Short mmCIF file of C-alpha atoms in Angstrom, two decimals:
data_model
loop_
_atom_site.label_atom_id
_atom_site.label_comp_id
_atom_site.label_asym_id
_atom_site.label_seq_id
_atom_site.Cartn_x
_atom_site.Cartn_y
_atom_site.Cartn_z
CA MET A 1 110.65 122.68 60.41
CA ASP A 2 109.72 124.72 57.47
CA LYS A 3 110.14 128.23 57.99
CA ASN A 4 106.47 128.75 56.71
CA THR A 5 105.18 126.37 59.14
CA SER A 6 103.68 127.85 62.29
CA ILE A 7 103.95 125.97 65.82
CA LEU A 8 100.07 126.30 65.64
CA ASP A 9 99.87 124.55 62.23
CA MET A 10 102.11 121.68 63.70
CA LEU A 11 99.60 121.47 66.68
CA LEU A 12 96.86 121.03 64.30
CA ARG A 13 97.95 118.08 62.40
CA PRO A 14 95.75 114.95 62.75
CA GLU A 15 98.64 112.51 63.96
CA LEU A 16 98.67 114.47 67.35
CA PRO A 17 96.19 112.82 69.63
CA ASN A 18 93.70 114.27 71.96
CA VAL A 19 95.51 113.06 75.27
CA GLN A 20 92.33 113.12 77.16
CA LYS A 21 90.90 110.62 74.91
CA GLU A 22 93.89 108.66 74.15
CA LEU A 23 95.68 108.06 77.02
CA PRO A 24 99.29 106.46 76.96
CA THR A 25 99.32 102.93 78.24
CA ALA A 26 102.20 100.38 79.01
CA LYS A 27 102.54 96.81 80.42
CA TYR A 28 104.72 96.06 83.59
CA LYS A 29 105.54 92.62 84.92
CA VAL A 30 105.71 92.34 88.91
CA LYS A 31 108.67 90.33 89.31
CA ARG A 32 108.21 88.84 92.90
CA LEU A 33 104.45 87.65 92.08
CA SER A 34 105.62 86.19 88.54
CA LYS A 35 108.53 84.37 90.44
CA LEU A 36 105.85 83.13 93.24
CA LEU A 37 103.49 82.06 90.55
CA GLY A 38 105.67 80.51 87.84
CA ALA A 39 103.88 82.70 85.37
CA GLU A 40 104.06 86.20 83.88
CA VAL A 41 102.03 88.46 86.13
CA VAL A 42 101.74 91.60 83.91
CA PHE A 43 99.70 94.86 84.89
CA SER A 44 98.35 97.00 82.15
CA LEU A 45 98.84 100.54 82.97
CA LYS A 46 97.06 103.91 81.74
CA ALA A 47 97.99 107.45 82.25
CA LEU A 48 95.28 109.37 84.07
CA PRO A 49 93.53 112.50 82.74
CA TYR A 50 94.32 115.78 83.99
CA GLY A 51 91.24 115.97 86.19
CA ARG A 52 91.64 112.55 87.81
CA VAL A 53 95.40 113.72 88.66
CA GLU A 54 94.04 116.95 90.19
CA ASP A 55 91.32 115.05 92.18
CA LEU A 56 94.10 112.86 93.49
CA ARG A 57 96.37 115.74 94.78
CA GLN A 58 93.41 117.47 96.40
CA GLY A 59 91.78 114.50 98.02
CA ALA A 60 94.46 111.54 98.59
CA GLY A 61 96.50 112.81 101.03
CA GLU A 62 98.89 110.53 102.37
CA ASP A 63 97.47 107.51 100.35
CA MET A 64 98.09 109.20 96.98
CA THR A 65 100.57 106.50 95.90
CA VAL A 66 97.95 104.07 96.45
CA GLN A 67 95.08 105.97 94.74
CA ILE A 68 97.28 106.53 91.69
CA VAL A 69 97.74 102.97 91.28
CA LEU A 70 93.89 102.09 92.03
CA SER A 71 93.24 104.52 89.25
CA GLY A 72 95.99 103.75 86.73
CA VAL A 73 96.15 100.05 86.72
CA ALA A 74 93.68 98.86 84.01
CA ASP A 75 94.09 95.44 84.33
CA PRO A 76 93.86 93.51 86.56
CA ASN A 77 90.84 94.99 88.20
CA LEU A 78 92.24 96.00 91.76
CA LYS A 79 88.88 96.71 92.96
CA ALA A 80 87.43 93.19 92.32
CA PRO A 81 85.47 91.95 95.01
CA GLU A 82 87.24 88.52 94.71
CA LEU A 83 90.46 90.26 95.38
CA ALA A 84 89.04 92.00 98.53
CA GLN A 85 87.72 88.56 99.55
CA LYS A 86 91.14 86.82 99.33
CA TYR A 87 93.10 89.56 100.80
CA GLY A 88 90.62 90.77 103.58
CA GLY A 89 90.65 94.25 102.47
CA VAL A 90 87.56 96.35 103.40
CA THR A 91 88.64 98.79 100.72
CA PRO A 92 90.53 98.66 97.57
CA ALA A 93 93.43 100.41 99.03
CA GLU A 94 93.71 98.02 101.92
CA THR A 95 93.36 95.05 99.45
CA LEU A 96 96.35 96.57 97.50
CA LYS A 97 98.37 97.07 100.33
CA ALA A 98 97.96 93.37 101.28
CA MET A 99 98.63 92.25 97.92
CA LEU A 100 101.56 94.17 97.13
CA LEU A 101 104.70 95.28 98.67
CA PRO A 102 105.42 98.87 99.60
CA GLY A 103 108.22 98.90 96.86
CA GLU A 104 105.86 97.56 94.26
CA ILE A 105 103.00 99.85 94.89
CA GLU A 106 105.67 102.74 94.52
CA ASP A 107 107.21 101.49 91.27
CA LEU A 108 103.66 101.00 89.78
CA SER A 109 102.82 104.50 90.96
CA ARG A 110 105.92 106.01 89.35
CA ALA A 111 105.18 104.16 86.16
CA ILE A 112 101.72 105.50 85.97
CA GLU A 113 103.06 108.94 86.76
CA ARG A 114 105.80 108.66 84.04
CA LEU A 115 102.81 107.80 81.45
CA CYS A 116 101.34 111.13 82.81
CA GLY A 117 104.32 113.09 82.03
CA TYR A 118 105.46 113.42 85.53
CA ARG A 119 108.80 112.25 86.94
CA MET A 120 110.50 112.90 83.45
CA THR A 121 111.85 116.06 81.62
CA THR A 122 108.95 116.72 79.07
CA ILE A 123 110.38 120.18 78.19
CA GLU A 124 113.74 121.84 77.48
CA GLU A 125 114.87 125.49 77.08
CA VAL A 126 115.80 126.67 73.66
CA LYS A 127 119.06 128.78 73.94
CA ASN A 128 119.30 132.00 71.49
CA ALA A 129 115.97 131.61 70.25
#
């Protein structure tokens, strides 16, 4: 870093996105479903904006993992009526629990949390600064 460049100047650079508008994304293959169907079953995930994370923390209770998955899976649409009909779920949460194993739900939730910056080290202490 140039000694004349301030942290503020760096934060104002155009290549730094507004993370509320440009949320990180990733794709994850669900191995069990892919094996059963003989085709790649890939879920598109997106990070959740700060406000949505806070809403989930305050209101989801014990189903927070399920709610993170329902909010963070961009494709397929886990709230599609066709899925509810096939799996007999009255709510999207019930449908998800009938469609995926608990470990798959947990893994997807953790992947979404990592996209949000959780479950990973995002800062480090600077010694002798």
